[in-house]
Amino acid sequence: MTRIAYLIICIIFFACESDPIKSKLHNGIEFEQYTFEIDNFTESYQVDFQNIAKGESNLLFSGYIFDILLDGTTIKDTSRALISIDLSKFSDYDICSSVVRIDPPKVSLYSSLKLSEIFSSNQDDLNIKLVSVENYDEDQAFWTESGIHSIDISNVIDENLNYSVMDSSENELIIDLPNSFISQDSTALICDENNNISLVIEYFPNESSDFQYIDWYSSDFNYGNSLTPKINLDYTKMESVDTTEYQFNIDNYLDSHSKYYYINNILDNNWSTTFFMNVVGLNSGTIDSIMDFSSLVIEDPLINMSNLSTKVDLAVLRIELNDNPLAQDSISQILLALEDVIAYVNEDDPSADDYDGLDSTLTDGNTQYDILYNSIGSIIASEKFNDFGSDNCENQFEKGNGECCENDEECVYNNEGSENNSLLNWLDNDGDGLWSNGDTGEEWIDFGSDGCTDEYETGDLDNPCSDSPDNSLLGTDPNGDNYNIDPNEDNYNSETDLGFENNGELDWTDDNNNEIWEEGEGEQWLDYGLDGIPDTYDIYENDKEFQQDFEPFFDYGLDNIEDQSEPGFCNSLISCTENNFQYDVGELNDINDLGIDGCTDEYEIGTKEDPNCQLPEDGPNPDYVPETDPHGDNYNIDPNSDNYNSVTDSGFENNDELDWTDGNNNGIWDEEEGEQWFDYGLDQTENEYEQYLPENQIIVSLSNNEYQIDINDFSEYSELGIPNTADNKVALWISSITSNAIEDVYDLTLSIYSERQLDGIKLKLDHPDDFSNLKVSWAENYERNYSGQYSYVEDGEYQDKIFKDLSLYPLRGLDFYSETLPDSLVLMNYGYDVFCHLNSDKFNSFVNEHSGGSISLQYSKIIIPIEMLSHDSDIKVDIDIPSQYLSSSNYITESPYGYVEYGDDRMEIDIGSLIQYYMINDDIPFEGFILRNNSKSYNFNSLYLNKHNSYIQLVIQK
Amino acid sequence: MISKLSIVFLLLLSVSLAQFSTNSVNGFGNNSHIISPSSESMGGMWMYNSNINNWDPLLASSIYKTNLTMIAVSSSFEGVHTNHYKVNSHLINSVNFSFPINKKMGFSIGLSPYSRTGYHIEDSQYNMIGGTEYASPLGSKSSYNIQGGISKLSIALSRASFNEKIALGFKWNILFGNQEINTTTSLAEISYDQMGNQIFTLNEILYNYEFNHFNGYSYDFDSRINTKNSSFSFLISLLDDFEINRNEVSQLFSSNNNYLFDKLQIDELALGYMYNKNNNFGIALEGHFKNNIKYSEEVMILGNSTPSQISIHNGLYKIINNARTDSWNSINLSTGYSYKLIKFNEEDLNDISFSLGMGISFNEKKNNINISFTIGSRESIVETIDRENYYKFNMAILSGDKWFEKRKRD
C-alpha cells in the first residue's frame, strides 16, 4: 500500500511540464536602436610637438617622406631610421665571456619592399652610418617646438657600413658591423653598456626613382618577431656532446665454404644478415637488401651427400672493434649471438605435393587443374593461372588484333593517351571558360550534360536528345538544364547603366496617381515609415510618399519579380549545365575526343615529340599509314578488348576465373587454349622454389648461442663438438673465436652440421641485448658552431628587446594642413600625430547614464564617410582604449579598429565591446572616442573623413 | 509515524520549479507567504487555521499549544493555465520541528523558502526594434533561465500569558540562497516579402549571466488576544541587513558588485479576527498587506521591483470528533476565499481564489494529515494574457509524540 502511495505521488509530481514557457514578460529584455549624428562632434587634433612620441611605430622610414594636400600641393621631407642595439642584454650569455671564435656581428633589417629591385640600379642611394648618440627612450618625445628632432646623430664613428641584400630573402638587408664590437682575439662579444650600437639608415634616391623611401619593420612591429630587426651572431663554442655508436663492424668473410651474400649497411635493420648459398650468376659479396628467391637458381647445394652429417665450417666472419678511441675505451666485453637463422632444404618436392598416381590430394603434376573448396563451396585454394583472358597476355602486351605483341613497336597499350579517353583535353588559351578558336585540344560545347541544346531536347531524361531539331523548342529548355540567373533579362548592368533589377533605386510609376503602389506599376514599396515596422504610426508611415533612405522596397525590376522567381531561373552550376560557362561531363562529343593535338590519326603529322595537325581544308595526311597513331595519343588500356566488365559480366581478363578450353582433351594447357595454368599444385609453387615457402623453411638449432669476447683479457674460444640438432636435424654455431692482434680483429668461425641436404642458410650476427651491449655511448667536448638571429633575450617569461628604434623627420603641424582643410572634413595622420577626437556630449551622457545590460557587438559601430586617402595604400584606424580594457576580458585582444582600403567610401568601427566595457564599469567616465591611424602602414598617409552623414549606431538593451 | 524515506523523497522533489506567474518575474522571484494547508483551506489565512486548538507549526504564537514534539512537512502541487501557456509545478513548502518548553512556552525550528524561481521562459515572438534613418529595423527574442532563490531558516519562540488570554510569538529568520539568471537574446534583421510578411534573419546572439548570493535576516512578531468566543490577531514581519553579492557577465565582460540594504523595513503586516462558537466551529476574517521590497531595482530579476499586495481572507471550519479511540480521532473541514489586490507601479491587478480543505487526526491526535485545494484566477501584468487561472493542491503531514516527558518518581 505504501509503495502504491509513493508511486501515485511520483506520477503526480513528474507529470509536470518542463518545456520552456513561451510568453511575453513584463519588462522583459528588449533592445532599442539609437543613431547619434556626430557631424558636429568630430574634430582633428594634434598635441604640442614637445609632447609627441612616435618611437613605438611599427615601421621606420628612410628616404623622402611626402604627403599630398587637398589642393594638390606635395610636401616632402627627409626621414632617417635610427636603430640602436643594447649589447649589454647579452651579458649573461657565454658569448660575452669566452667562446672559441666569434665573427663580427651583422644586423638584419626587413622591409615590405623588394630591396633587390631598389638597389639593382644604384647602391649609393643607401648610406648606413655607425653613430654615437646619447641614451634615449623610444617613448621619449624628442621634437622641438619647431618640429625639428633633438637627437644628435652628428657624431659619426663609421660611415658607409657595408650591406647586402639576403640571397634567400629579397626583403632582408644585412649590415656588416665593424670589428670593434668583438674582442681583439675574436673570442667574445663586447657587451659593455658603453659599447652600444647605433645605426642611422639614410636613403637619398633620385627623383626619378620609383622608391622614394624604404620602410623598415621596427622592433615594435607587433605581428610576431619574424620581421623585427635582428642581430646576427655567428660563433663557435665548446660543448659536450653525447655520442652513440655500434661496438664493432663486419670486416669480411674469409675461407668460405660456399658463396655468401651479406648486408653491411649499418643503418639497415637487416645489417649483418648473411646468406650462404650458391646462386647462379651471383658472386659473393655485399647485397643491398634481403634476397628475392622468386627467380634465383641454385647451382650446388650447400650441404650435399658428400658432407652430410659432418661438421662443415661455413666461413670465418672477421669483425673489428669500433675504431673510435673513445668508444673503444668504453668497451670491455662484447656479447654475440646468432639470430634469425633459417635453412633451405635441398629436396625434390619440399611441399610433398607431387602426384603419385594414387593420392588425389597430391595436386602437383597431376595433369589437371585443381581447385580446393570449403564446405560451403567457396574456393580456398587453386592452382596458379594467368588471368589474362583468352589471348593469354596482359593488356600491356596485347597487339590489338587478339594477338600478343613481342616488342614495343607491336604493343599498342597506352594509358596516357588523350584521344578517345572520354576526358576533355583542352587548354583554355584565352581564359574565357568556353571553347573558342585559338584554344588547344578538344572542342566542347556548353550544351549541358544531356549532350544537346534546347531544339534537340526531348524532355525525357531517359532519352534526352532527339536526332532532329525542333526550332520551336528554342528557349523553352525541355530538359530543364539551362543555367540562367536572369530569365527576364531585367538585371541592372553597371557598365551599360541599363536594367532595373538591383539598380538600388525604386522604379515605380504611379500610373493612377493614387500615391500607393499597385500591381503593374513597377517595383513595390512599403509605406512603413522611419522605423521600418508597420502599424507603429511613426513618422512617414502611410504618408503615401516613398522614403528612399529607409522605407523598404523590392528592387526586382519593372516586372516586380525577383530573379529567383522568374520562370526559367537556375543558378546551380551542378544541375543546370547548359550555358553555365564551364565544362561538364557529357559536353564532349565522341567525335571531338581527338586528343590534346586536336586531330584524328589520319590528320596527324609530325611525331609524338613534335605533333602537328593537317588543316581540315587540306584533307588527311597523304602519308598516313592506316591503323597507325603518328602522335601516339590514342588512349587504349585494353587493346584486345578482353577485360572483364562487371556490369555486363563479360570479358575474361581479370575475371578471377580460369578461362581455359582443353581443345585436344589432353588435360593440360597448350597454346591457343586460352589462359595458361600451371600444374604446380595448390601451393602454386614449382618444386624448385617450394623450399622458400615459409612452411618449408627449417628452423635451425643454435645450441646455447651465447658468445663472449673480453676485450681486455681475451682468450680464444673453441667448440668443436656437434651441438644438439633437435628435430630438424640441422645445427649452426660459432665453433671458434680467435684474435688477430696485428690487425686488431676477431675471427669467428661459423660451423654447420646437417643430416639433411641443404641449398642454403640465412643467419644474422647480433647481440643478445641491444640496449646494454650493442651500442656504446660517451660524452665528448666538441667545438660547435652557432649561427643565430636575435631580437630579444629571454628574461623569465618576458622577452627583453635588444633593439630600440625610431624615425627622425621634421614634424608638420595641423595648421599646415588647415589652410586646405575645409570645416566639413577631419584629418588623421599617424606620422604627425594628427588624430580625430569624436566628442558628442549627447552620446557621452548616454553612455555614462546607461548602466548594465547588454549591447550588440554587431550593430554598434561608428560610421564615418571617407573623403579621401592621400596615398594609394590601406590603413587601419584604432580607437584609444582605457588602460584596463584589454585585461578586463579574456576574449578581447586588441582595441576596436576599422580597416580603410583605398577607394572605400566609408569607415566602420565596431564599438560594441568598448561601450559594453564602460557600461559594466560605471566608475570609468566615457569622454568620447579618439581615433588614430595605425602605424603598420605608410605613416604619412592622410585620411580625410567627411563629417556629413557620420553617425554612431547603437543597439542596446533598454 | 512518517517514514524518513518519505521526508527525503519530498525534499528531493523540492528542487523542482516554483509556481510560475508572469506577476512573479520580479524582485527575487515568487515570495508568497508560506502557509499550511489548514490555513490555505480557510481562504489563505496567515494567522488562523482549521487545526484543533488553532495550532500551526508555521505560526509562532501558536507553538506552545501542543504538548507534543512535532515534525511537520508540507508540500504543494500547483498549476497555472493561461491563453498562452500551461505550467504545472510542485514544491516543498516547509519542514518544521517544534517542541514544548513548558505548558506556556514552545520552540520551533523550520526551513522554508522565502522566494523561489525555477523558470525557463522564452519570448513568444520577436520584439521589434525600430529602424532609423541610417539603420534597418531589427527584432529581438530572448530566453530566460532563472534558477534558485532565497531560503529561510526560522527559529521561533512562543509564549502564552494571562491564562492564555494573550499569546505572543517571535520568529527570527535567517535568509540565504543563490540565484542564477541566464538570458540569451537573438538579434535578427527584419525584411519583408511582397505580401508584407516579416522575415527574420538571425545575425547575432547576446549573452548575459547573473549570479546572486543572498544573505539577510527577517523578524516576525505575531500575537493573539483571546476572549470567550473571539480572538484578535496581529502579525508583522520586518526585513533587515539584506546583502547581495553579484557576479554579472555581460557579453565579453564580467563584474562583481556587492549590495547591502541595512535599513529595517516592513515586509508583511496582518490583522485578523475569529469567532468560535465552540471548540469545533469557527469563522475568521483576515486582512493582509505585503509590502513591496524597497531595494534598488538593479538587484532584482530583470530590474523589476516587486508589487505590494493588499488582501482580505474569509473562512470557516468545522471539526467532527470521533468518540471511538481505536480509529481516527477527528476530522476537520474548512473552506474560504480571498481577494487580493496586486499593486504594480503601472496598474493594480486582482486575484480571487476559493479554497476547500480537510484534515484528519489519528493516533490519539498525535498525527495529522491536512490537505487543501484552491482554485483561483488573477489578472496578469502582461497585456496579452487575459487571466491566469490557477489551482493548488497542498498537503501537510504532522507527526508528534512526547519526547521529553517528566516521569514521576514512585
PDB file of C-alpha atoms in Angstrom, chain A residues 202-287:
ATOM      1  CA  GLU A 202      69.817  57.155 -44.767  1.00  0.00           C
ATOM      2  CA  TYR A 203      68.314  56.823 -48.204  1.00  0.00           C
ATOM      3  CA  PHE A 204      68.580  59.534 -50.858  1.00  0.00           C
ATOM      4  CA  PRO A 205      67.201  58.279 -54.148  1.00  0.00           C
ATOM      5  CA  ASN A 206      66.964  60.186 -57.396  1.00  0.00           C
ATOM      6  CA  GLU A 207      63.699  61.968 -58.007  1.00  0.00           C
ATOM      7  CA  SER A 208      63.045  59.577 -60.854  1.00  0.00           C
ATOM      8  CA  SER A 209      63.270  56.547 -58.626  1.00  0.00           C
ATOM      9  CA  ASP A 210      60.077  54.572 -58.090  1.00  0.00           C
ATOM     10  CA  PHE A 211      61.071  54.124 -54.478  1.00  0.00           C
ATOM     11  CA  GLN A 212      61.336  57.454 -52.716  1.00  0.00           C
ATOM     12  CA  TYR A 213      61.501  55.865 -49.307  1.00  0.00           C
ATOM     13  CA  ILE A 214      62.167  52.488 -47.731  1.00  0.00           C
ATOM     14  CA  ASP A 215      60.100  51.272 -44.832  1.00  0.00           C
ATOM     15  CA  TRP A 216      61.698  49.015 -42.249  1.00  0.00           C
ATOM     16  CA  TYR A 217      59.818  46.866 -39.776  1.00  0.00           C
ATOM     17  CA  SER A 218      60.694  48.232 -36.369  1.00  0.00           C
ATOM     18  CA  SER A 219      61.408  46.375 -33.166  1.00  0.00           C
ATOM     19  CA  ASP A 220      57.856  47.304 -32.125  1.00  0.00           C
ATOM     20  CA  PHE A 221      56.274  45.536 -35.058  1.00  0.00           C
ATOM     21  CA  ASN A 222      53.645  43.528 -33.246  1.00  0.00           C
ATOM     22  CA  TYR A 223      52.951  40.670 -35.620  1.00  0.00           C
ATOM     23  CA  GLY A 224      55.488  38.367 -34.038  1.00  0.00           C
ATOM     24  CA  ASN A 225      59.258  38.645 -34.151  1.00  0.00           C
ATOM     25  CA  SER A 226      59.913  37.315 -37.626  1.00  0.00           C
ATOM     26  CA  LEU A 227      60.282  40.748 -39.252  1.00  0.00           C
ATOM     27  CA  THR A 228      61.717  42.806 -36.434  1.00  0.00           C
ATOM     28  CA  PRO A 229      65.394  43.875 -36.675  1.00  0.00           C
ATOM     29  CA  LYS A 230      67.851  41.166 -35.722  1.00  0.00           C
ATOM     30  CA  ILE A 231      71.467  40.976 -34.696  1.00  0.00           C
ATOM     31  CA  ASN A 232      73.158  38.042 -36.407  1.00  0.00           C
ATOM     32  CA  LEU A 233      75.758  36.249 -34.341  1.00  0.00           C
ATOM     33  CA  ASP A 234      77.998  33.532 -35.734  1.00  0.00           C
ATOM     34  CA  TYR A 235      80.225  31.904 -33.126  1.00  0.00           C
ATOM     35  CA  THR A 236      81.792  28.639 -32.067  1.00  0.00           C
ATOM     36  CA  LYS A 237      81.950  27.335 -28.540  1.00  0.00           C
ATOM     37  CA  MET A 238      82.961  24.158 -26.795  1.00  0.00           C
ATOM     38  CA  GLU A 239      80.122  21.845 -25.962  1.00  0.00           C
ATOM     39  CA  SER A 240      79.771  18.403 -24.524  1.00  0.00           C
ATOM     40  CA  VAL A 241      78.048  16.084 -26.967  1.00  0.00           C
ATOM     41  CA  ASP A 242      76.649  12.626 -26.284  1.00  0.00           C
ATOM     42  CA  THR A 243      77.742  10.102 -28.919  1.00  0.00           C
ATOM     43  CA  THR A 244      76.398   6.626 -29.581  1.00  0.00           C
ATOM     44  CA  GLU A 245      77.913   4.036 -31.905  1.00  0.00           C
ATOM     45  CA  TYR A 246      77.982   0.278 -32.501  1.00  0.00           C
ATOM     46  CA  GLN A 247      80.689  -1.717 -30.783  1.00  0.00           C
ATOM     47  CA  PHE A 248      82.090  -3.331 -33.891  1.00  0.00           C
ATOM     48  CA  ASN A 249      81.867  -3.540 -37.659  1.00  0.00           C
ATOM     49  CA  ILE A 250      81.831  -6.526 -40.013  1.00  0.00           C
ATOM     50  CA  ASP A 251      85.115  -6.601 -41.849  1.00  0.00           C
ATOM     51  CA  ASN A 252      84.681  -9.554 -44.209  1.00  0.00           C
ATOM     52  CA  TYR A 253      84.032 -13.272 -44.596  1.00  0.00           C
ATOM     53  CA  LEU A 254      87.069 -15.496 -45.106  1.00  0.00           C
ATOM     54  CA  ASP A 255      87.592 -19.090 -46.076  1.00  0.00           C
ATOM     55  CA  SER A 256      84.040 -19.529 -47.228  1.00  0.00           C
ATOM     56  CA  HIS A 257      82.717 -22.997 -47.892  1.00  0.00           C
ATOM     57  CA  SER A 258      80.212 -21.605 -50.406  1.00  0.00           C
ATOM     58  CA  LYS A 259      79.175 -18.378 -51.947  1.00  0.00           C
ATOM     59  CA  TYR A 260      77.907 -15.851 -49.403  1.00  0.00           C
ATOM     60  CA  TYR A 261      75.932 -12.639 -49.548  1.00  0.00           C
ATOM     61  CA  TYR A 262      75.579 -10.207 -46.642  1.00  0.00           C
ATOM     62  CA  ILE A 263      74.118  -6.789 -45.805  1.00  0.00           C
ATOM     63  CA  ASN A 264      76.731  -4.460 -44.378  1.00  0.00           C
ATOM     64  CA  ASN A 265      74.820  -1.177 -44.260  1.00  0.00           C
ATOM     65  CA  ILE A 266      74.868  -0.299 -40.556  1.00  0.00           C
ATOM     66  CA  LEU A 267      71.755   1.843 -40.926  1.00  0.00           C
ATOM     67  CA  ASP A 268      69.787  -1.076 -42.353  1.00  0.00           C
ATOM     68  CA  ASN A 269      67.595  -3.000 -39.944  1.00  0.00           C
ATOM     69  CA  ASN A 270      68.857  -6.195 -41.572  1.00  0.00           C
ATOM     70  CA  TRP A 271      72.507  -5.320 -41.009  1.00  0.00           C
ATOM     71  CA  SER A 272      74.703  -8.427 -40.732  1.00  0.00           C
ATOM     72  CA  THR A 273      72.096 -10.716 -42.335  1.00  0.00           C
ATOM     73  CA  THR A 274      74.050 -13.274 -44.369  1.00  0.00           C
ATOM     74  CA  PHE A 275      73.021 -15.928 -46.902  1.00  0.00           C
ATOM     75  CA  PHE A 276      75.258 -18.897 -47.587  1.00  0.00           C
ATOM     76  CA  MET A 277      74.060 -20.418 -50.887  1.00  0.00           C
ATOM     77  CA  ASN A 278      75.425 -20.886 -54.376  1.00  0.00           C
ATOM     78  CA  VAL A 279      73.300 -18.721 -56.621  1.00  0.00           C
ATOM     79  CA  VAL A 280      73.885 -18.983 -60.327  1.00  0.00           C
ATOM     80  CA  GLY A 281      75.381 -15.815 -61.731  1.00  0.00           C
ATOM     81  CA  LEU A 282      75.749 -14.026 -58.400  1.00  0.00           C
ATOM     82  CA  ASN A 283      79.210 -13.624 -56.877  1.00  0.00           C
ATOM     83  CA  SER A 284      79.881 -13.445 -53.145  1.00  0.00           C
ATOM     84  CA  GLY A 285      79.845 -10.052 -51.517  1.00  0.00           C
ATOM     85  CA  THR A 286      77.550  -7.444 -50.050  1.00  0.00           C
ATOM     86  CA  ILE A 287      73.928  -7.023 -51.071  1.00  0.00           C
TER      87      ILE A 287
END
